[in-house]
Tab-separated table of C-alpha atoms in Angstrom:
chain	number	residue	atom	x	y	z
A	11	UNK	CA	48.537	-1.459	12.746
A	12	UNK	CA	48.169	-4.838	11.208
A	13	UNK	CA	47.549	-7.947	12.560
A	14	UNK	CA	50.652	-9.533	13.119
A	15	UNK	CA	51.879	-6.525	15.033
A	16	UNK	CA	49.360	-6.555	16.990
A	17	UNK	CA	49.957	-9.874	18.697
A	18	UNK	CA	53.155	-9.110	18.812
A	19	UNK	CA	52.708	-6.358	20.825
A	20	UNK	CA	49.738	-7.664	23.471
A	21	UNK	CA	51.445	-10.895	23.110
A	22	UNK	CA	49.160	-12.930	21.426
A	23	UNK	CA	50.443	-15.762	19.956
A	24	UNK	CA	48.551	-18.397	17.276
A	25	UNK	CA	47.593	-18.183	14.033
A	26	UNK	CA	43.972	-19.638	13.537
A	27	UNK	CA	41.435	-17.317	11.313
A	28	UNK	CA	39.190	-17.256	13.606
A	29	UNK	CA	41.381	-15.624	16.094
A	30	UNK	CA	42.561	-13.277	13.274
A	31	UNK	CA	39.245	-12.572	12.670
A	32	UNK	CA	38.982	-11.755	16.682
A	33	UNK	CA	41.903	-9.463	16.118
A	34	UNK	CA	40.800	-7.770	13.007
A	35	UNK	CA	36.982	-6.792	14.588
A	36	UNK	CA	38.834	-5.328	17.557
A	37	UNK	CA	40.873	-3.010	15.858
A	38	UNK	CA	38.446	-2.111	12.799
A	39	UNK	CA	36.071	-1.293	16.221
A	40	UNK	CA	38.833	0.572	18.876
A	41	UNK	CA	38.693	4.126	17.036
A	42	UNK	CA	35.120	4.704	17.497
A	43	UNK	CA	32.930	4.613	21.107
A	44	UNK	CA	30.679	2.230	20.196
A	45	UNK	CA	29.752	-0.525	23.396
A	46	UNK	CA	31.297	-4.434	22.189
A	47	UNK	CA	29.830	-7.215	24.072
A	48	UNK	CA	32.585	-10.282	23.977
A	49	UNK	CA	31.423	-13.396	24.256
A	50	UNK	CA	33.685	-16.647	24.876
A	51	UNK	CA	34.697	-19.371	26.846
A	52	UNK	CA	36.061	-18.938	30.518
A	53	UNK	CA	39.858	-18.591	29.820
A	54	UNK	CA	39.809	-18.045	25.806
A	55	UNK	CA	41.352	-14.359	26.217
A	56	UNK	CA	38.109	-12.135	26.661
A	57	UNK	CA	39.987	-9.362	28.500
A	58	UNK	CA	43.117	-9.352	26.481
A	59	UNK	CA	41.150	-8.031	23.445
A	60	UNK	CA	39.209	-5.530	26.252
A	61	UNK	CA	42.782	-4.334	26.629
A	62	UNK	CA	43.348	-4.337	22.234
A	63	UNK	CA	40.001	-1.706	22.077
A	64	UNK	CA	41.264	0.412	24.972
A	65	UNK	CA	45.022	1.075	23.535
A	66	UNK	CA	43.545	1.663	20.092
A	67	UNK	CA	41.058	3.948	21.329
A	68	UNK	CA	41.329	7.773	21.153
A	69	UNK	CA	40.989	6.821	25.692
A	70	UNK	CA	44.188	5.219	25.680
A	71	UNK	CA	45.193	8.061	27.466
A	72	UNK	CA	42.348	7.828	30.287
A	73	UNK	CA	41.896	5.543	32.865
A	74	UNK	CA	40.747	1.249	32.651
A	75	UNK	CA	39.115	-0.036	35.025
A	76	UNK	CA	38.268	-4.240	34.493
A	77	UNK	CA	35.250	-5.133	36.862
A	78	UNK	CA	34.453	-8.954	37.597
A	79	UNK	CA	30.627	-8.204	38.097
A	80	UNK	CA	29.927	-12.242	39.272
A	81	UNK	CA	33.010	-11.505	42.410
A	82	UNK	CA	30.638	-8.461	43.955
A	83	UNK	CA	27.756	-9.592	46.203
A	84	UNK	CA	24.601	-8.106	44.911
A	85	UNK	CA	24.001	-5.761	47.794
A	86	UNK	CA	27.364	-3.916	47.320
A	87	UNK	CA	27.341	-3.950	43.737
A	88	UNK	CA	25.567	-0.525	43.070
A	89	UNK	CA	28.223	0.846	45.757
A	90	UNK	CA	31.018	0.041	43.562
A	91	UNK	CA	30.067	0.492	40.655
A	92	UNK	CA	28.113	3.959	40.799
A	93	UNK	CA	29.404	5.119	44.835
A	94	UNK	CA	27.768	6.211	47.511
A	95	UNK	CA	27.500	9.278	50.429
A	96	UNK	CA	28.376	9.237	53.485
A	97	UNK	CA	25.714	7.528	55.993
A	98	UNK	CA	23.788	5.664	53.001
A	99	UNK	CA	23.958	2.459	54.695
A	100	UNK	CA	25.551	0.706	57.522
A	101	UNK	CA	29.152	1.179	57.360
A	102	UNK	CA	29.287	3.753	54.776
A	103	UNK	CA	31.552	6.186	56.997
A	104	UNK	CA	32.693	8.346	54.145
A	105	UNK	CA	31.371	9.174	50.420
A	106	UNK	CA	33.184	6.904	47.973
A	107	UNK	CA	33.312	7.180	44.367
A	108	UNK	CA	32.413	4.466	42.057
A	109	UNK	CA	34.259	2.712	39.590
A	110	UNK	CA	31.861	4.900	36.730
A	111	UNK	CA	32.878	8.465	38.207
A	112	UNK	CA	36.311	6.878	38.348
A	113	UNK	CA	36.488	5.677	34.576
A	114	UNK	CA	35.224	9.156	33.150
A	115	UNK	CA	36.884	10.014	29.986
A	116	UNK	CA	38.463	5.793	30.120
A	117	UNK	CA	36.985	2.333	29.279
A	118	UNK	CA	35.624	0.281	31.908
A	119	UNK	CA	35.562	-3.220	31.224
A	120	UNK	CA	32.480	-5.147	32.463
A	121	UNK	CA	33.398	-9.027	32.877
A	122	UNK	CA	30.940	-11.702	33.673
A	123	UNK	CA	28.230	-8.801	32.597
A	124	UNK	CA	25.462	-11.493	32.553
A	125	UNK	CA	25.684	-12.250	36.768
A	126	UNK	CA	24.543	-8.280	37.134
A	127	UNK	CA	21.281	-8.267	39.101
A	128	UNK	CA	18.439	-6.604	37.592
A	129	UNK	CA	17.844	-3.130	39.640
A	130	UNK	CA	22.019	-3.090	38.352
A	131	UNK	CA	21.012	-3.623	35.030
A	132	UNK	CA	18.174	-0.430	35.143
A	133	UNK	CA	21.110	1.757	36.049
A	134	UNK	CA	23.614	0.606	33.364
A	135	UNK	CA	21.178	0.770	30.769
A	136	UNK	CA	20.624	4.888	31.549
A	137	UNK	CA	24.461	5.100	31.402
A	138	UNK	CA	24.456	3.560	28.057
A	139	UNK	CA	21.796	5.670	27.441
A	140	UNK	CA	22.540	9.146	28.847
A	141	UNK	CA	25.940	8.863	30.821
A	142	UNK	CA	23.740	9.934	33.954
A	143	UNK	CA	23.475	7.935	37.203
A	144	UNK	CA	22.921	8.687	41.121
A	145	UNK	CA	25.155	7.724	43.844
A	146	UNK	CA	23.667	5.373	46.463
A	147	UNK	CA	22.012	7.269	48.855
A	148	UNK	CA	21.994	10.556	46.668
A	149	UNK	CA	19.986	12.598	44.851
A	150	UNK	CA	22.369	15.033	42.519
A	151	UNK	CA	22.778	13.400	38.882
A	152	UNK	CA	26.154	12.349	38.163
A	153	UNK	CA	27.441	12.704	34.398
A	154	UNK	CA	30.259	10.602	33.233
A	155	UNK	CA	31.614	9.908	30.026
A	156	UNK	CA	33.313	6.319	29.649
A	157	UNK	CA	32.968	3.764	27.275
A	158	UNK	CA	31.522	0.145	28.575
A	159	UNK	CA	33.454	-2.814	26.918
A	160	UNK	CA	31.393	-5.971	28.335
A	161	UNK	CA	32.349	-10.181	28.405
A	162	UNK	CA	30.317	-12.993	29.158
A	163	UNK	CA	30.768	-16.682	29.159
A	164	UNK	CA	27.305	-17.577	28.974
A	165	UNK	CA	24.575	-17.424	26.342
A	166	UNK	CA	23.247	-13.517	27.264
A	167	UNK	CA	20.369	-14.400	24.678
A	168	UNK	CA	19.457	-17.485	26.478
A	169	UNK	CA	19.030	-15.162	29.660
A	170	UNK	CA	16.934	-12.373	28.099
A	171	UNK	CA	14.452	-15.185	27.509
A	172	UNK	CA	14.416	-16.460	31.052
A	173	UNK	CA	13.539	-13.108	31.920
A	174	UNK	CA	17.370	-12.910	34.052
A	175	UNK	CA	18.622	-10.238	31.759
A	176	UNK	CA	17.221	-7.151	30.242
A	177	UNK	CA	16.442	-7.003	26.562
A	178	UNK	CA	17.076	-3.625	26.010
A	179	UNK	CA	19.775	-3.696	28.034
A	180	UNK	CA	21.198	-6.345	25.610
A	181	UNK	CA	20.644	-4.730	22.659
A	182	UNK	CA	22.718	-1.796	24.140
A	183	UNK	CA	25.827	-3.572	24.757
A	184	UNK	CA	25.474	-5.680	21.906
A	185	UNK	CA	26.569	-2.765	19.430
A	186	UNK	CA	29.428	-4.856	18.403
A	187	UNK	CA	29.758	-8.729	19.042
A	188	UNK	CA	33.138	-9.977	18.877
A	189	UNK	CA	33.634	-13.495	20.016
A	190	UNK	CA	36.751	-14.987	21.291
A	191	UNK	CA	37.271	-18.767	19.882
A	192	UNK	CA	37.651	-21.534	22.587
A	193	UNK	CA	40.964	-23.568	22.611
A	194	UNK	CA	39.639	-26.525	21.024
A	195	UNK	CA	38.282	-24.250	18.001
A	196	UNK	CA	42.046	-24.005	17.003
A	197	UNK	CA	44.141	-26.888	17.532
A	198	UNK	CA	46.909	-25.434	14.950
A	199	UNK	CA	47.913	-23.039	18.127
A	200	UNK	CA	47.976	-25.277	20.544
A	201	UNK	CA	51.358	-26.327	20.396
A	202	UNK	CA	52.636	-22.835	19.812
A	203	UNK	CA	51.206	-21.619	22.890
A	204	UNK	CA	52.401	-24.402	25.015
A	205	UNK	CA	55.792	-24.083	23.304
A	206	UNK	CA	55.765	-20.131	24.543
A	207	UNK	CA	54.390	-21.248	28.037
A	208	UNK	CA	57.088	-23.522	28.470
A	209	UNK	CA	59.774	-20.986	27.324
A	210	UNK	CA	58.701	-19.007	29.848
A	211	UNK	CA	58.331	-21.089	32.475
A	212	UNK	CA	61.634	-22.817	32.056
A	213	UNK	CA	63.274	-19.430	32.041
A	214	UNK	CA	61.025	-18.186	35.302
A	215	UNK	CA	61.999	-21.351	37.158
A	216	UNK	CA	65.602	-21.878	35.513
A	217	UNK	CA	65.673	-25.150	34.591
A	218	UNK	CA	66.545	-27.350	30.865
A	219	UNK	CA	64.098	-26.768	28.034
A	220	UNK	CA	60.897	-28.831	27.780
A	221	UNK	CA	60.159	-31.119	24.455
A	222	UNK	CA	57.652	-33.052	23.462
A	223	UNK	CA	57.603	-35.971	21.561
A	224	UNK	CA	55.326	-37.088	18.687
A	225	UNK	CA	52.595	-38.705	20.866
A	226	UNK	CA	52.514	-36.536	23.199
A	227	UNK	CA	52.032	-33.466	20.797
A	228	UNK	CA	48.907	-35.569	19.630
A	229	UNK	CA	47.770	-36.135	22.921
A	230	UNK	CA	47.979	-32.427	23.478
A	231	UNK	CA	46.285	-31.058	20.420
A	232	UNK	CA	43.329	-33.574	20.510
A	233	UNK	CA	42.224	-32.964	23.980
A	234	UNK	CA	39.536	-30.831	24.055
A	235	UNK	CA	40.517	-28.155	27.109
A	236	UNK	CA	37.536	-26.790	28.631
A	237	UNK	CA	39.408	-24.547	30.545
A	238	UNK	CA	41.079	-23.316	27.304
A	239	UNK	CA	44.651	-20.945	27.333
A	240	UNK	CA	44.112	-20.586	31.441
A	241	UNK	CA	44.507	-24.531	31.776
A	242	UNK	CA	47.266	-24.557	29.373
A	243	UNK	CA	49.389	-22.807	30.979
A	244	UNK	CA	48.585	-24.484	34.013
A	245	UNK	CA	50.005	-27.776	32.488
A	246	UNK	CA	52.485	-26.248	30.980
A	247	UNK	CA	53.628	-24.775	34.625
A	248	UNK	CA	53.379	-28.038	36.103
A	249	UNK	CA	55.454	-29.967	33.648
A	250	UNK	CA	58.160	-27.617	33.596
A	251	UNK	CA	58.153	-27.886	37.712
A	252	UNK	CA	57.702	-31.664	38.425
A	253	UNK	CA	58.869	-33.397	35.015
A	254	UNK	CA	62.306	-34.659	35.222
A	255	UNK	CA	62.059	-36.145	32.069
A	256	UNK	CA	62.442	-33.065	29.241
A	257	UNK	CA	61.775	-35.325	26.853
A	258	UNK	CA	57.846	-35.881	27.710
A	259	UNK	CA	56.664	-38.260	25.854
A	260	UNK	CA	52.328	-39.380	25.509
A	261	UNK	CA	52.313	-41.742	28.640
A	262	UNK	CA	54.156	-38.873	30.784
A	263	UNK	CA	52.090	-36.198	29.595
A	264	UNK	CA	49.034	-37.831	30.297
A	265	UNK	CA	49.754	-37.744	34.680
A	266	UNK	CA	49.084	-33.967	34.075
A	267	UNK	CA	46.125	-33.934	31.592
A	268	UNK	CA	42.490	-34.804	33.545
A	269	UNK	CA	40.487	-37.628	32.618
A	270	UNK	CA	38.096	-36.662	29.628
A	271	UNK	CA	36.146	-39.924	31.273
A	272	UNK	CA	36.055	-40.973	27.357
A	273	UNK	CA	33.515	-37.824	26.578
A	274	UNK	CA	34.628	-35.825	23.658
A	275	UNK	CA	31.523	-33.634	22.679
A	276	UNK	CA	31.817	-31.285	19.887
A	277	UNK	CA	29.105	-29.263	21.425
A	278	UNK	CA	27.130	-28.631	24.634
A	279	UNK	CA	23.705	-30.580	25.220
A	280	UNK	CA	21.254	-28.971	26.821
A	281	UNK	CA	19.988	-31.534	29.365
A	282	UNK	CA	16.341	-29.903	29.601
A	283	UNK	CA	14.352	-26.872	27.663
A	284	UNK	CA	12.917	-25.446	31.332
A	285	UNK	CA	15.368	-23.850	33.941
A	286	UNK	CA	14.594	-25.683	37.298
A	287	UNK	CA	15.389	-24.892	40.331
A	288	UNK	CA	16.768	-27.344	42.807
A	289	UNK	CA	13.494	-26.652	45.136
A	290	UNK	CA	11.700	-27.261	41.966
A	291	UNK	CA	13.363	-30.704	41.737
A	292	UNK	CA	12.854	-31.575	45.483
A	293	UNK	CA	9.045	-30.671	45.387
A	294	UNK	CA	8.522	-32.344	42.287
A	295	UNK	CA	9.713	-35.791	43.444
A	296	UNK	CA	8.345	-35.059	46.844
A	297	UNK	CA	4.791	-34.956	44.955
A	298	UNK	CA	5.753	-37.911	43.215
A	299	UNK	CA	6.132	-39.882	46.038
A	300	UNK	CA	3.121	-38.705	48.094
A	301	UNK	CA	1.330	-39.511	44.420
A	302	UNK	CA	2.918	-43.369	44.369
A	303	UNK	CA	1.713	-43.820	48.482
A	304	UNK	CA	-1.477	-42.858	47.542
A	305	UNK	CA	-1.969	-45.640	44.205
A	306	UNK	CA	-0.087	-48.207	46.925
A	307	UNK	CA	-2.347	-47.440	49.823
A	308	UNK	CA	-5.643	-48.035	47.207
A	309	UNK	CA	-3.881	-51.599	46.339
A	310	UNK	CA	-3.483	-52.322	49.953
A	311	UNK	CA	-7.134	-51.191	50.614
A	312	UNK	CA	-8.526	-53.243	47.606
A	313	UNK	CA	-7.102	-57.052	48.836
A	314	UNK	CA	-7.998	-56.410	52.397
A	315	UNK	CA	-11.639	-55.487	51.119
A	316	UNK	CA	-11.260	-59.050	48.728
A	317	UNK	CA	-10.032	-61.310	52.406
A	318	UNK	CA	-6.512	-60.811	50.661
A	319	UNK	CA	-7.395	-62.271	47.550
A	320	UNK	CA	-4.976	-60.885	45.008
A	321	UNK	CA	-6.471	-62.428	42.101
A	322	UNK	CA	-9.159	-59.398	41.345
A	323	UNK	CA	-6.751	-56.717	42.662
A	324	UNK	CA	-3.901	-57.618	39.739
A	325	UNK	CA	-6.593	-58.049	37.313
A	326	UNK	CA	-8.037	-54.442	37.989
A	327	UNK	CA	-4.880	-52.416	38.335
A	328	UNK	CA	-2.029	-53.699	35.952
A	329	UNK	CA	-1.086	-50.776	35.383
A	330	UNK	CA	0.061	-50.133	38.814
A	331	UNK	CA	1.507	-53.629	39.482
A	332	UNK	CA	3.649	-53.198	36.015
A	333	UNK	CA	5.132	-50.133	37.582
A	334	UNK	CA	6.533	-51.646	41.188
A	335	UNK	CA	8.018	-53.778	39.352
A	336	UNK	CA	9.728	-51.378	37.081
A	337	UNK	CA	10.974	-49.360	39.888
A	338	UNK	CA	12.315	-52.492	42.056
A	339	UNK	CA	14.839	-54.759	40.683
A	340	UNK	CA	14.191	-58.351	40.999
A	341	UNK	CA	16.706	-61.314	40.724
A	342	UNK	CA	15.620	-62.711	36.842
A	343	UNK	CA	14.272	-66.058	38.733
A	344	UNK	CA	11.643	-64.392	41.105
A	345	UNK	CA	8.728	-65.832	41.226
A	346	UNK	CA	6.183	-61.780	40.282
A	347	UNK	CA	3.310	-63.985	42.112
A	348	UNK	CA	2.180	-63.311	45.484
A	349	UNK	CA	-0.359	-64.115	48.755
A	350	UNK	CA	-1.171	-63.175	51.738
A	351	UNK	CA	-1.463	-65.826	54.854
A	352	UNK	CA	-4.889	-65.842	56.114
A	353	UNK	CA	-5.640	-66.299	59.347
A	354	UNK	CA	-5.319	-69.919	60.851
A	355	UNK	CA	-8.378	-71.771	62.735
A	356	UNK	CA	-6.036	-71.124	65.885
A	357	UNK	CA	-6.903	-67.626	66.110
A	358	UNK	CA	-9.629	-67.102	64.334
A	359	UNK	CA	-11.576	-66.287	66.958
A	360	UNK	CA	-9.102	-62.754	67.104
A	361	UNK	CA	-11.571	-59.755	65.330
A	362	UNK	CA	-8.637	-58.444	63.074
A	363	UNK	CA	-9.284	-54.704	62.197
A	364	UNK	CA	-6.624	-54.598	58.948
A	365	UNK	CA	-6.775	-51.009	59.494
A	366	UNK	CA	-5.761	-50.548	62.859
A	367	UNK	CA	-3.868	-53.318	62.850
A	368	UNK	CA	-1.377	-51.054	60.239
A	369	UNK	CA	1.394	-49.520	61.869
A	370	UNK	CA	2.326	-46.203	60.022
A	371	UNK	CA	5.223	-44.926	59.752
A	372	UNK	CA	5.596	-41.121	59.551
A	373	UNK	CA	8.158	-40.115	56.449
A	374	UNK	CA	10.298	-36.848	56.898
A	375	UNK	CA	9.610	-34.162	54.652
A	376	UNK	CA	12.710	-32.149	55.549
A	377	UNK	CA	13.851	-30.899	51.977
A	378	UNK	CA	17.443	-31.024	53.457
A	379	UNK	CA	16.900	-35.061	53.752
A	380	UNK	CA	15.661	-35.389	50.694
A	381	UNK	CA	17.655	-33.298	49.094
A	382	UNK	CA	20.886	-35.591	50.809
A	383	UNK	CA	19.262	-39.186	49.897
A	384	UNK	CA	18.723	-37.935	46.269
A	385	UNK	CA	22.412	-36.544	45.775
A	386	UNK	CA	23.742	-40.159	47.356
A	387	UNK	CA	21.613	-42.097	45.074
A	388	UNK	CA	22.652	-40.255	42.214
A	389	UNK	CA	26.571	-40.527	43.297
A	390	UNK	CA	25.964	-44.120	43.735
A	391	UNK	CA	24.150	-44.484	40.765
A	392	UNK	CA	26.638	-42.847	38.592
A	393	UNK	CA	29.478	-44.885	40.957
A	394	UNK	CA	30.576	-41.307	42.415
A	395	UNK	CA	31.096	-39.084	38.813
A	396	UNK	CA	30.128	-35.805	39.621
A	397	UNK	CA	29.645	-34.921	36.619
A	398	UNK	CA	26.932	-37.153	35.536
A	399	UNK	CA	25.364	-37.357	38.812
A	400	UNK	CA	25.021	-33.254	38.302
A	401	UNK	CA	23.535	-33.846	34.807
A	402	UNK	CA	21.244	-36.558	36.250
A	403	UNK	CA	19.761	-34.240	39.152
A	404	UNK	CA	19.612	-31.406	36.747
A	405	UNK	CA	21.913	-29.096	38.302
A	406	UNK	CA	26.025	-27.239	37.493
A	407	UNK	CA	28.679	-29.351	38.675
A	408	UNK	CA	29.500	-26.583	40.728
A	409	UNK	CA	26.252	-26.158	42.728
A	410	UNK	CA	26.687	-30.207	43.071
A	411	UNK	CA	30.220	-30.083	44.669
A	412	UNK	CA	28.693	-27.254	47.322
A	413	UNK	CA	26.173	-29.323	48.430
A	414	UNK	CA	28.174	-31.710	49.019
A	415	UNK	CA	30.466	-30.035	51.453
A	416	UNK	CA	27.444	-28.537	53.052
A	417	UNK	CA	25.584	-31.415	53.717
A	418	UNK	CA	28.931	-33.389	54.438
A	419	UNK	CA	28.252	-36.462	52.254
């Protein structure tokens, strides 16, 4: 079966060679059993070509089953994927198969094969290995025979080296790489698809045929869409629905297209080389703080031991002075010089004990506090971008929107 047939009949529609290449490693790859770990962008098509190996495949006939591994909590996971007996753990009334014993003789198609925890991983790899695994809660080896087709959106590689996936495990799957082009890697299609979206659409929904102008055609094929074919079709749903115009032109087209915030990257940057943790953020400016206390309470000491002469104290420690200043902003016509009012003849009979005289003032070291002023002062910093503010905290968008709700901000 050649190419063009092929898209015809999964319904794949551009004609980019890169996504002809796609096409062409699938099918050169379907006959035999080998494992293919596809790589891609969230929404570029991963489990359309999972589909391609299967009905190529000398399994066509046998079951496919797609998994989303990230959707599973990680204390189920084994459950469903390998079964358990009855009484294994709470709630386990009955013995269940897995999706494995299930798949035997079929294709099971691993997505998101990178969010697998790592006792998950062990028992995958002897699959791949042997076709042998045990139930949860059992002891008789199970044998099944079932090819693994795997997908990831994230750099697998990347987590082998941060220790969060297994090498061999990796080499395993990776038998045959085949990766799926993102959107913006093949602007020719763009307008094709979006043509066939809104075909269908205005068909589904019944209403006059959708065209775009000039503009808005350019407007369309330069964006960059990070949520690739998924969020095209999304726009292309929500024209055909709300646009009364059906002549869309740039301007109109532009309501339903987000904000690229004037950010058109032709690659990801990696932000930092070391994986931290938000904990490992909040400690780390925790200790920062405790460290800057420390140099201010050694200023404070030093002009109450010179009768609050500041004179010597600058002199000795500029490096410290240079760096309040750095932190706080001053208006451009402060005076930087300072003193400290002695005491008067009135009272200077009064024995003043500077260091009792102090009042301190305990901090909070609640992480949940600190981890709610530093999230408002990057918002405010970045005037409320989430996006930025993320990249400036050194955490996902994602994980930044959740905190959000949970600490109400």
């Amino acid at each position: 079966m050649d190419t063009q047939n092929i898209k015809q009949r999964f319904g794949i529609i551009g004609n980019s060679p890169l996504l002809n290449r796609a096409i062409d490693i699938a099918s050169q790859v379907a006959p035999t059993d080998m494992s293919v770990l596809i790589t891609g962008e969230s929404g570029s098509g991963k489990e359309v070509f999972s589909h391609i190996i299967h009905q190529m495949s000398t399994r066509k006939h046998g079951p496919f089953i797609a998994v989303n591994c990230g959707a599973i909590p990680e204390g189920t996971i084994d459950s469903e994927l390998f079964g358990h007996e009855k009484g294994s753990f709470t709630g386990a009334h009955e013995a269940r198969k897995g999706y494995f014993e299930v798949a035997d003789t079929g294709t099971i198609f691993l997505d998101e094969v990178a969010e697998l925890p790592l006792g998950t991983q062990a028992r995958l790899l002897r699959i791949l290995e042997s076709g042998q695994y045990l139930r949860v809660g059992s002891s008789k080896v199970q044998k099944t025979e079932v090819r693994i087709i795997a997908a990831t959106n994230v750099d697998v590689y990347d987590r082998v080296s941060n220790g969060k996936f297994r090498e061999d495990l990796y080499y395993r799957l990776n038998t045959v790489p085949l990766r799926i082009p993102s959107l913006h890697e093949r602007k020719e299609d763009i307008f094709l698809l979006f043509r066939k979206f809104a075909a269908d659409f205005s068909d589904k929904y019944r209403s006059p045929a959708l065209q775009l102008e000039p503009d808005a055609v350019q407007i369309l094929t330069n964006y960059s869409w990070p949520g690739n074919v998924r969020q095209l079709k999304n726009i292309a749903e929500q024209i055909c629905v709300l646009e009364k115009d059906r002549n869309v032109k740039g301007p109109a087209l532009l309501h339903y297209i987000p904000n690229e915030s004037g950010h058109n990257l032709p690659m990801k940057i990696n932000q930092s080389k070391e994986d931290f943790t938000e904990r490992d953020i909040l400690y780390k400016v925790l200790f920062d703080m405790k460290k800057d206390m420390v140099e201010l309470k050694k200023l404070v000491a030093e002009i109450i031991h010179h009768g609050g002469n500041t004179a010597p104290v600058l002199a000795d420690n500029p490096q410290y002075i240079n760096q309040l200043y750095r932190d706080v902003e001053l208006p451009s016509n402060h005076d930087r010089s300072f003193t400290i009012q002695q005491p008067t003849a009135n009272n200077a009979h009064k024995d003043y004990n500077y260091a009792h005289e102090a009042e301190e003032v305990e901090e909070s070291l609640s992480l949940i506090d600190k981890e709610s002023d530093l999230i408002k002062k990057a918002l405010k910093k970045h005037k409320g971008k989430r996006k930025f503010a993320a990249q400036e905290l050194g955490i996902s968008e994602r994980t930044l929107y959740r905190k959000i709700k949970e600490l109400d901000l």
